[in-house]
Amino acid sequence: MKESQRFLQLHHNRMMKTRSTFEGEHRMLPYTQEAEWVHVSELYHAQKHNLLEICLEKKFNSEEKIQQKWDALRPNIIAKRRFEKLVYSTMCTRSSRCAFMEDIPDSLSKTQLQKYMDLGYDWIQRIRFRHVGSHVFGVCDAVIRTSFLQTLLVPNTLPLTITGEYVLVVLQPSFQSFCANLQQQALLRYFAEGEPRIAQDGIVVVRKDLQPLVYPMDRDETIVEPIRRIRRLKRLSPLLDLDEELPIQLWPNMKQGSTAWSPERWDIAFRLGEITMLWGCDDRHRQKALEQGVSSWRDPRFTPELVGFTETKAEILLRIVEINRHPTEWLYVEKDNLEASFPELQDSTLRHLFVDFEYFIDDHFIYLIGVWDASKKEYRAFWAKERTAEAWENMWKSFCAYLESTPSHCWYWYAEKKMMEKTGAPLENLDETWTDLWGVCRAGVAVRGAFDFSLKSFVKAFHQHGKMPFSYADLEECQDGLASIGVAQKYFATREERLKHTLEKYNRYDCEAMAHIWEAVRTALS
């Protein structure tokens, strides 16, 4: 065993002696060391087998560069906050006794909660808490008065059997398994503890349709162990050498985690040959491979069948793995399959256009349509001047007139056709004149360095091989779709011309990138 590893093990054994109960005995921390606080949101990483996220946060949280990364990202993390405000405004229309505690300091939060409950408020949202005895803190999305909850449920719903004047609420805009969620168990144990008016046997979930769903839930004592594990990891994080192979608990789950740590996690995952970085593979597939003694996709024993893939999915995954194992080849194209399925790839009689939409995710409002003409090497941008139905209609008419001016075939990446269907955008002969380039690549293309079929992955891989003259890393303010939404919101609020140019440049990258990928595939087919 290396000296550094031996020291790490000794330090780990010493740090097992925490303020929490361990092996039935209470042990106190050394007086020289402050207690490690655990945020309830960190339990989500533990549940998803992504403890490396917590390790990176602790190891580098004092570095100025990392802080700058987080500061740049926070304004763009808008989906949950928008949903919070939507839920609160909806509840306010149904009851005059609602409170939003976002700006109340931690020290006053519990006192204010007691005050609102004494006054019989029906809905109390965003409550901060700190459980001093266990060093656990976090935010409870909301609590709802049980009698008020009954009025919100669909007609003919059975009367509630939950015991408590109030019930914990989880705001969740996307689907998740709540009853087994460690984060909710932590709220029951550390937030609701000592509050006799808050039910200990159930939780309410509010999703996108704003219909509350009641889940019975027993308080699970096993929540203590994951919290201990996170606390120990935080103490050990500064000592960990991330250049060495990481133990299984710390391997990155590349299907879940924050954007801020993507470069660091990606470097670690690539060195390890991390299975969750592969298309279609999450921690469940990785676990199947580990049970067979395989921990890396670089291992010759790794096959799609080993992790449960069959038929078409197995063929796609095998294609990705084989090109990334190859020492020299950078592009693989299944010629016979693509020529038969996509004859339009080699049609030279048409004008080939590459189309990309920019839109808001909350209402699917398309505000920008970008088009790259491959023959003229020309970019066109069509804007909705206002965020109104009339402005959208004018933009769409201009776009359609442009398409009709010359016989054209349009290429897009995955989402555009779905967006047209969602918004009811009128367009004739859509199936005959539009082709999904994502579908082409999924059917028979693999690139060394791309482990899925996102446009960003393909652009990064093409750029690494010198086949793409630009990279999204060249864009400072807007490098992905989430950031573009934040920039778009600022633009429509301020009309700052610089922000408009930023959005057009990002959109143009998407359009041109598709053209480069299309040309590479066409060349391989010829």
XYZ file of C-alpha atoms in Angstrom:
526
model
C 0.000 0.000 0.000
C 1.342 3.448 -0.899
C 2.331 5.721 1.975
C -0.303 8.278 0.951
C -2.986 5.589 0.874
C -1.925 4.278 4.300
C -2.127 7.793 5.742
C -5.533 8.269 4.134
C -6.813 5.040 5.690
C -5.517 5.997 9.139
C -7.074 9.441 8.808
C -10.347 7.857 7.688
C -10.391 5.546 10.715
C -9.809 8.487 13.051
C -12.470 10.588 11.388
C -15.049 7.807 11.842
C -15.335 9.113 15.411
C -17.985 11.729 14.807
C -20.469 13.569 16.951
C -23.103 11.101 15.731
C -23.627 7.735 17.420
C -21.253 5.109 16.021
C -21.456 1.440 17.058
C -23.802 2.368 19.877
C -21.393 4.801 21.552
C -21.480 8.618 21.620
C -18.136 10.105 20.602
C -17.234 13.742 20.449
C -15.233 15.493 17.770
C -11.829 16.905 18.694
C -12.239 20.406 20.099
C -9.828 21.729 17.469
C -12.060 20.657 14.592
C -15.344 22.261 13.624
C -18.329 20.036 12.943
C -19.123 19.378 9.280
C -22.599 20.547 8.330
C -24.543 18.470 5.788
C -27.096 20.084 3.475
C -30.144 17.925 2.743
C -29.657 18.450 -1.010
C -26.353 16.558 -0.761
C -28.328 13.417 -0.003
C -29.554 13.495 -3.595
C -25.957 12.989 -4.758
C -25.533 10.158 -2.266
C -28.701 8.460 -3.489
C -27.601 8.790 -7.120
C -24.134 7.356 -6.395
C -22.396 10.634 -7.191
C -20.431 11.406 -4.032
C -17.629 12.831 -6.160
C -19.813 15.932 -6.606
C -19.659 16.568 -2.844
C -15.940 15.816 -2.795
C -15.186 18.351 -5.544
C -17.286 21.011 -3.839
C -15.418 20.550 -0.551
C -11.950 20.121 -2.043
C -12.065 23.241 -4.209
C -14.653 25.431 -2.495
C -12.053 28.023 -1.526
C -10.550 28.385 -4.987
C -11.426 31.669 -6.661
C -11.869 30.075 -10.082
C -14.452 27.586 -8.805
C -16.355 30.340 -7.021
C -16.424 32.337 -10.244
C -17.838 29.328 -12.091
C -20.649 28.957 -9.578
C -21.374 32.695 -9.592
C -21.727 32.595 -13.381
C -24.050 29.593 -13.274
C -26.416 30.606 -10.498
C -28.382 33.229 -12.506
C -29.067 30.614 -15.174
C -30.441 27.966 -12.813
C -33.935 29.295 -13.262
C -36.293 26.364 -13.821
C -36.886 25.507 -10.148
C -37.199 29.162 -9.073
C -39.706 29.880 -11.845
C -41.679 26.854 -10.758
C -41.573 27.984 -7.118
C -43.021 31.371 -8.016
C -45.686 29.789 -10.214
C -46.805 27.483 -7.400
C -46.873 30.324 -4.878
C -48.894 32.619 -7.131
C -51.321 29.746 -7.786
C -51.774 29.078 -4.072
C -52.358 32.795 -3.468
C -55.306 32.699 -5.864
C -56.859 29.924 -3.770
C -56.177 31.318 -0.311
C -55.375 34.743 1.121
C -53.312 33.152 3.895
C -50.063 32.326 2.086
C -46.494 33.302 2.952
C -43.215 33.191 0.995
C -40.227 33.111 3.395
C -37.409 33.433 0.844
C -35.830 36.552 2.372
C -36.153 35.568 6.045
C -32.730 34.756 7.637
C -32.031 31.266 8.974
C -32.031 32.473 12.567
C -35.589 33.839 12.271
C -37.032 31.201 9.957
C -38.325 28.739 12.571
C -39.744 31.554 14.732
C -41.566 33.029 11.744
C -42.892 29.587 10.806
C -44.381 29.202 14.283
C -45.991 32.626 13.933
C -47.600 31.755 10.590
C -48.862 28.407 11.887
C -50.309 30.105 14.993
C -52.196 32.438 12.642
C -53.537 29.454 10.693
C -51.817 30.157 7.349
C -52.760 27.639 4.652
C -49.497 27.695 2.671
C -45.996 28.599 3.935
C -43.219 28.360 1.336
C -39.390 28.162 1.334
C -38.510 27.625 5.005
C -34.839 27.498 5.962
C -33.813 25.347 8.909
C -30.724 24.282 10.874
C -30.766 21.186 13.100
C -27.985 22.041 15.530
C -27.839 18.674 17.294
C -27.143 16.738 14.087
C -25.488 19.503 12.030
C -27.990 19.158 9.194
C -29.434 22.175 7.391
C -31.389 22.983 4.271
C -34.614 24.380 2.848
C -38.101 22.914 3.082
C -40.017 23.810 -0.093
C -43.292 24.392 1.764
C -45.783 23.185 4.350
C -49.521 23.054 3.688
C -52.420 23.064 6.112
C -54.146 19.657 5.980
C -57.650 21.105 5.760
C -56.568 23.366 2.872
C -54.909 20.417 1.116
C -58.183 18.504 1.138
C -59.853 21.322 -0.840
C -57.158 21.121 -3.555
C -57.467 17.400 -4.208
C -59.515 16.144 -7.135
C -63.226 15.470 -6.429
C -64.167 12.128 -4.844
C -60.691 11.730 -3.319
C -60.774 9.751 -0.078
C -60.426 11.849 3.094
C -56.832 12.304 4.237
C -55.602 9.929 6.926
C -52.421 11.893 7.640
C -52.086 12.865 11.296
C -50.976 16.442 11.622
C -52.239 19.971 11.196
C -49.618 20.620 8.483
C -47.849 18.417 5.917
C -44.436 18.790 4.261
C -44.522 19.764 0.565
C -41.972 18.954 -2.147
C -42.045 21.051 -5.339
C -40.842 18.857 -8.153
C -41.162 20.057 -11.776
C -39.766 16.746 -13.078
C -40.568 13.130 -12.263
C -38.719 11.383 -9.473
C -39.310 8.550 -7.006
C -40.167 10.466 -3.864
C -41.092 7.789 -1.353
C -37.529 6.419 -1.354
C -35.819 9.792 -1.606
C -33.232 10.348 1.116
C -33.692 14.094 0.870
C -37.339 13.867 1.886
C -36.507 11.475 4.709
C -34.013 14.043 5.994
C -36.703 16.723 5.976
C -39.038 14.491 7.973
C -36.354 13.719 10.528
C -34.515 17.012 10.898
C -37.050 19.676 9.890
C -40.329 18.216 11.149
C -38.762 16.803 14.325
C -40.040 18.641 17.380
C -42.936 20.157 15.413
C -46.045 18.325 16.684
C -48.232 20.170 14.173
C -46.303 18.793 11.158
C -47.260 15.265 10.076
C -44.575 12.585 10.393
C -46.408 9.978 8.299
C -46.776 11.600 4.891
C -45.518 14.098 2.347
C -47.164 16.094 -0.466
C -45.645 16.381 -3.938
C -46.585 19.188 -6.353
C -45.586 18.636 -9.989
C -45.925 20.592 -13.221
C -49.700 20.213 -13.415
C -49.889 21.845 -9.939
C -52.028 18.945 -8.710
C -50.876 17.909 -5.197
C -50.215 14.198 -4.683
C -50.153 12.708 -1.183
C -47.579 10.007 -0.377
C -47.720 8.069 2.898
C -44.228 7.852 4.366
C -42.715 6.294 7.467
C -39.740 7.984 9.063
C -36.713 5.877 8.188
C -33.933 5.665 10.773
C -31.409 4.552 8.126
C -31.161 8.176 6.957
C -28.505 8.676 9.646
C -25.918 6.504 7.890
C -25.844 8.417 4.543
C -25.413 11.649 6.498
C -22.470 10.133 8.387
C -20.962 9.010 5.080
C -21.209 12.500 3.583
C -19.722 14.080 6.699
C -16.733 11.703 6.655
C -16.200 12.350 2.961
C -16.135 16.110 3.517
C -13.383 15.670 6.101
C -11.368 13.430 3.800
C -11.883 15.410 0.588
C -8.892 17.776 1.009
C -6.613 14.708 1.291
C -7.913 12.821 -1.733
C -5.713 12.568 -4.808
C -8.091 12.723 -7.752
C -5.335 11.689 -10.165
C -5.329 8.180 -8.692
C -8.077 5.637 -9.299
C -11.069 6.481 -7.158
C -12.980 3.979 -5.005
C -16.416 2.931 -6.213
C -18.284 5.325 -3.907
C -16.573 8.312 -5.538
C -16.829 7.382 -9.197
C -18.679 10.112 -11.089
C -22.240 9.481 -12.164
C -22.133 11.272 -15.511
C -25.915 11.099 -15.896
C -26.490 13.332 -12.857
C -24.732 16.333 -11.375
C -24.150 20.048 -11.627
C -22.850 21.867 -14.680
C -20.160 23.671 -12.687
C -18.126 20.513 -12.172
C -18.518 19.083 -15.681
C -14.887 19.629 -16.836
C -13.418 18.136 -13.648
C -15.813 15.203 -13.618
C -15.286 14.600 -17.325
C -11.494 14.394 -16.951
C -11.825 11.917 -14.086
C -14.457 9.859 -15.915
C -12.367 9.668 -19.087
C -9.276 8.514 -17.163
C -11.318 5.804 -15.443
C -13.229 4.718 -18.543
C -16.344 5.482 -16.504
C -19.333 3.447 -17.697
C -21.951 6.125 -16.939
C -20.377 8.435 -19.520
C -21.642 6.083 -22.240
C -24.888 6.652 -24.115
C -27.814 5.020 -22.302
C -25.781 3.884 -19.264
C -26.450 5.071 -15.717
C -25.302 3.839 -12.294
C -27.574 0.771 -12.535
C -25.785 -0.415 -15.675
C -22.429 0.344 -14.064
C -23.415 -1.775 -11.068
C -24.206 -4.731 -13.353
C -20.727 -4.464 -14.854
C -19.066 -4.127 -11.441
C -20.795 -7.298 -10.276
C -19.008 -9.061 -13.158
C -15.654 -7.560 -12.207
C -15.683 -4.949 -15.006
C -15.220 -1.314 -13.989
C -14.327 0.388 -17.290
C -15.627 0.471 -20.849
C -11.975 0.167 -21.938
C -11.891 -3.341 -20.437
C -12.156 -5.832 -23.367
C -14.669 -7.790 -21.280
C -17.111 -4.872 -21.392
C -19.924 -5.452 -23.880
C -23.405 -3.938 -24.266
C -24.889 -7.318 -23.326
C -22.972 -7.250 -20.030
C -25.008 -4.230 -18.885
C -28.309 -5.528 -20.264
C -28.478 -3.959 -23.750
C -30.009 -5.955 -26.615
C -30.786 -5.598 -30.332
C -30.686 -2.013 -31.686
C -29.503 -0.422 -28.432
C -26.686 -2.959 -28.177
C -25.586 -2.182 -31.749
C -25.532 1.566 -31.073
C -23.579 1.230 -27.819
C -21.092 -1.202 -29.370
C -20.449 1.287 -32.186
C -19.673 4.039 -29.642
C -17.396 1.822 -27.547
C -15.460 0.417 -30.507
C -14.681 3.788 -32.109
C -13.499 5.130 -28.743
C -11.240 2.112 -28.239
C -9.721 2.484 -31.717
C -6.192 3.946 -31.639
C -6.302 5.773 -35.000
C -9.776 5.982 -36.588
C -11.857 8.996 -35.571
C -15.116 8.527 -37.542
C -17.259 5.480 -38.243
C -20.149 5.576 -40.738
C -22.419 2.620 -41.554
C -22.571 3.228 -45.285
C -25.177 0.643 -46.336
C -27.623 1.569 -43.584
C -27.455 5.342 -44.138
C -27.620 5.165 -47.938
C -30.774 3.059 -47.709
C -32.477 5.023 -44.912
C -31.457 8.600 -45.780
C -31.056 9.060 -49.577
C -31.449 12.838 -49.098
C -27.933 12.898 -47.636
C -26.437 12.810 -51.137
C -29.096 14.783 -53.007
C -27.196 17.611 -54.719
C -30.232 19.094 -56.489
C -31.583 20.847 -53.385
C -30.508 23.748 -51.217
C -29.510 22.230 -47.849
C -30.418 24.378 -44.848
C -29.512 23.767 -41.213
C -32.107 25.078 -38.795
C -31.934 25.670 -35.057
C -34.588 27.147 -32.740
C -33.958 29.101 -29.544
C -36.914 29.059 -27.164
C -38.038 29.457 -23.558
C -38.618 26.159 -21.789
C -41.495 27.293 -19.572
C -43.959 28.147 -22.367
C -42.102 26.766 -25.453
C -42.064 30.257 -26.999
C -39.696 30.253 -29.997
C -38.002 33.652 -30.137
C -35.190 32.984 -32.640
C -34.886 30.787 -35.743
C -31.380 30.462 -37.145
C -30.634 29.090 -40.630
C -27.291 28.193 -42.221
C -27.280 27.831 -46.021
C -24.537 25.287 -46.805
C -24.219 26.260 -50.481
C -23.942 30.030 -49.916
C -22.142 29.780 -46.539
C -24.687 32.278 -45.278
C -26.449 32.651 -41.908
C -29.922 34.164 -41.447
C -31.645 34.970 -38.145
C -35.423 35.373 -37.794
C -36.541 37.079 -34.563
C -39.765 37.478 -32.646
C -39.485 41.163 -31.764
C -41.676 40.769 -28.698
C -42.686 37.849 -26.533
C -46.205 37.859 -27.969
C -48.283 35.627 -30.241
C -48.375 38.330 -32.923
C -44.580 38.728 -32.946
C -44.138 34.964 -33.144
C -46.554 34.745 -36.081
C -44.681 37.478 -37.991
C -41.372 35.685 -37.403
C -42.813 32.378 -38.594
C -44.254 33.914 -41.774
C -40.862 35.423 -42.651
C -39.160 32.073 -42.052
C -41.675 30.192 -44.229
C -41.323 32.744 -47.042
C -37.558 32.215 -46.955
C -37.986 28.427 -47.225
C -40.389 28.753 -50.155
C -38.100 31.064 -52.131
C -35.954 28.120 -53.320
C -36.508 24.322 -53.159
C -34.831 23.352 -49.913
C -34.200 20.461 -47.583
C -33.932 21.337 -43.892
C -31.782 19.566 -41.337
C -32.180 19.917 -37.577
C -30.918 18.263 -34.391
C -33.579 16.347 -32.453
C -35.867 19.044 -31.016
C -37.132 21.310 -33.809
C -39.846 19.044 -35.209
C -41.137 18.355 -31.693
C -41.213 22.100 -30.989
C -43.241 22.734 -34.154
C -45.732 20.074 -33.069
C -45.991 21.523 -29.549
C -46.525 25.083 -30.743
C -48.761 24.175 -33.684
C -46.410 25.876 -36.128
C -47.932 25.468 -39.635
C -45.553 23.908 -42.156
C -46.436 21.776 -45.176
C -44.593 18.610 -46.242
C -42.675 18.494 -42.969
C -41.891 14.769 -43.158
C -40.643 15.025 -46.756
C -38.541 18.178 -46.466
C -37.085 17.987 -42.936
C -34.601 15.382 -41.645
C -33.330 14.903 -38.124
C -29.515 14.830 -38.291
C -29.506 13.420 -34.757
C -31.489 10.460 -36.120
C -28.946 10.025 -38.917
C -26.059 9.887 -36.443
C -27.917 7.547 -34.109
C -28.638 5.210 -37.032
C -25.068 4.816 -38.217
C -22.417 7.314 -37.061
C -19.869 7.228 -34.236
C -17.094 9.718 -33.434
C -14.092 9.072 -31.213
C -14.470 11.390 -28.228
C -18.286 11.528 -28.374
C -20.027 9.183 -25.944
C -23.625 10.181 -26.690
C -25.598 11.895 -29.464
C -25.839 15.433 -28.159
C -24.753 18.131 -30.595
C -22.329 19.529 -27.992
C -20.592 16.131 -27.715
C -20.191 15.848 -31.479
C -18.875 19.409 -31.802
C -16.316 18.840 -29.039
C -15.111 15.603 -30.663
C -14.967 17.093 -34.177
C -13.012 20.068 -32.828
C -10.511 17.790 -31.079
C -9.835 16.023 -34.379
C -9.414 19.304 -36.264
C -12.643 18.811 -38.240
C -14.539 21.748 -36.712
C -13.058 25.283 -36.846
C -14.788 26.447 -33.658
C -15.745 25.249 -30.190
C -18.446 26.264 -27.706
C -15.608 27.030 -25.299
C -14.923 30.080 -27.517
C -18.230 31.570 -26.347
C -17.794 33.315 -23.017
C -21.323 34.256 -22.009
C -23.453 31.587 -23.666
C -22.132 28.040 -24.092
C -25.274 25.919 -23.734
C -29.058 26.030 -23.909
C -29.557 26.825 -20.226
C -27.243 29.821 -20.430
C -28.970 31.015 -23.609
C -32.308 31.187 -21.769
C -30.767 33.423 -19.122
C -29.273 35.692 -21.798
C -32.592 35.783 -23.685
C -34.484 36.833 -20.579
C -32.043 39.692 -20.052
C -32.320 40.704 -23.708
C -36.117 40.891 -23.738
C -35.998 42.866 -20.480
C -33.274 45.360 -21.511
C -33.134 45.230 -25.354
C -29.360 45.418 -25.093
C -27.954 44.875 -28.593
C -24.881 43.071 -27.250
C -27.088 40.308 -25.829
C -28.834 39.889 -29.169
C -25.477 39.388 -30.898
C -24.488 36.868 -28.194
C -27.603 34.793 -28.849
C -27.151 34.930 -32.622
C -23.529 33.821 -32.339
C -24.496 30.853 -30.155
C -27.313 29.929 -32.534
C -25.039 30.249 -35.555
C -22.556 27.828 -33.938
C -25.340 25.229 -33.680
C -26.371 25.706 -37.313
C -22.842 25.641 -38.731
C -21.891 22.679 -36.544
C -24.657 20.601 -38.102
C -23.376 21.502 -41.567
C -19.847 20.298 -40.699
C -21.189 16.991 -39.347
C -23.444 16.553 -42.403
C -20.531 17.202 -44.769
C -18.286 14.692 -42.960
C -20.960 11.993 -43.207
C -21.573 12.766 -46.913
C -17.837 12.540 -47.607
C -17.628 9.169 -45.855
C -20.516 7.876 -47.979
C -19.005 8.962 -51.295
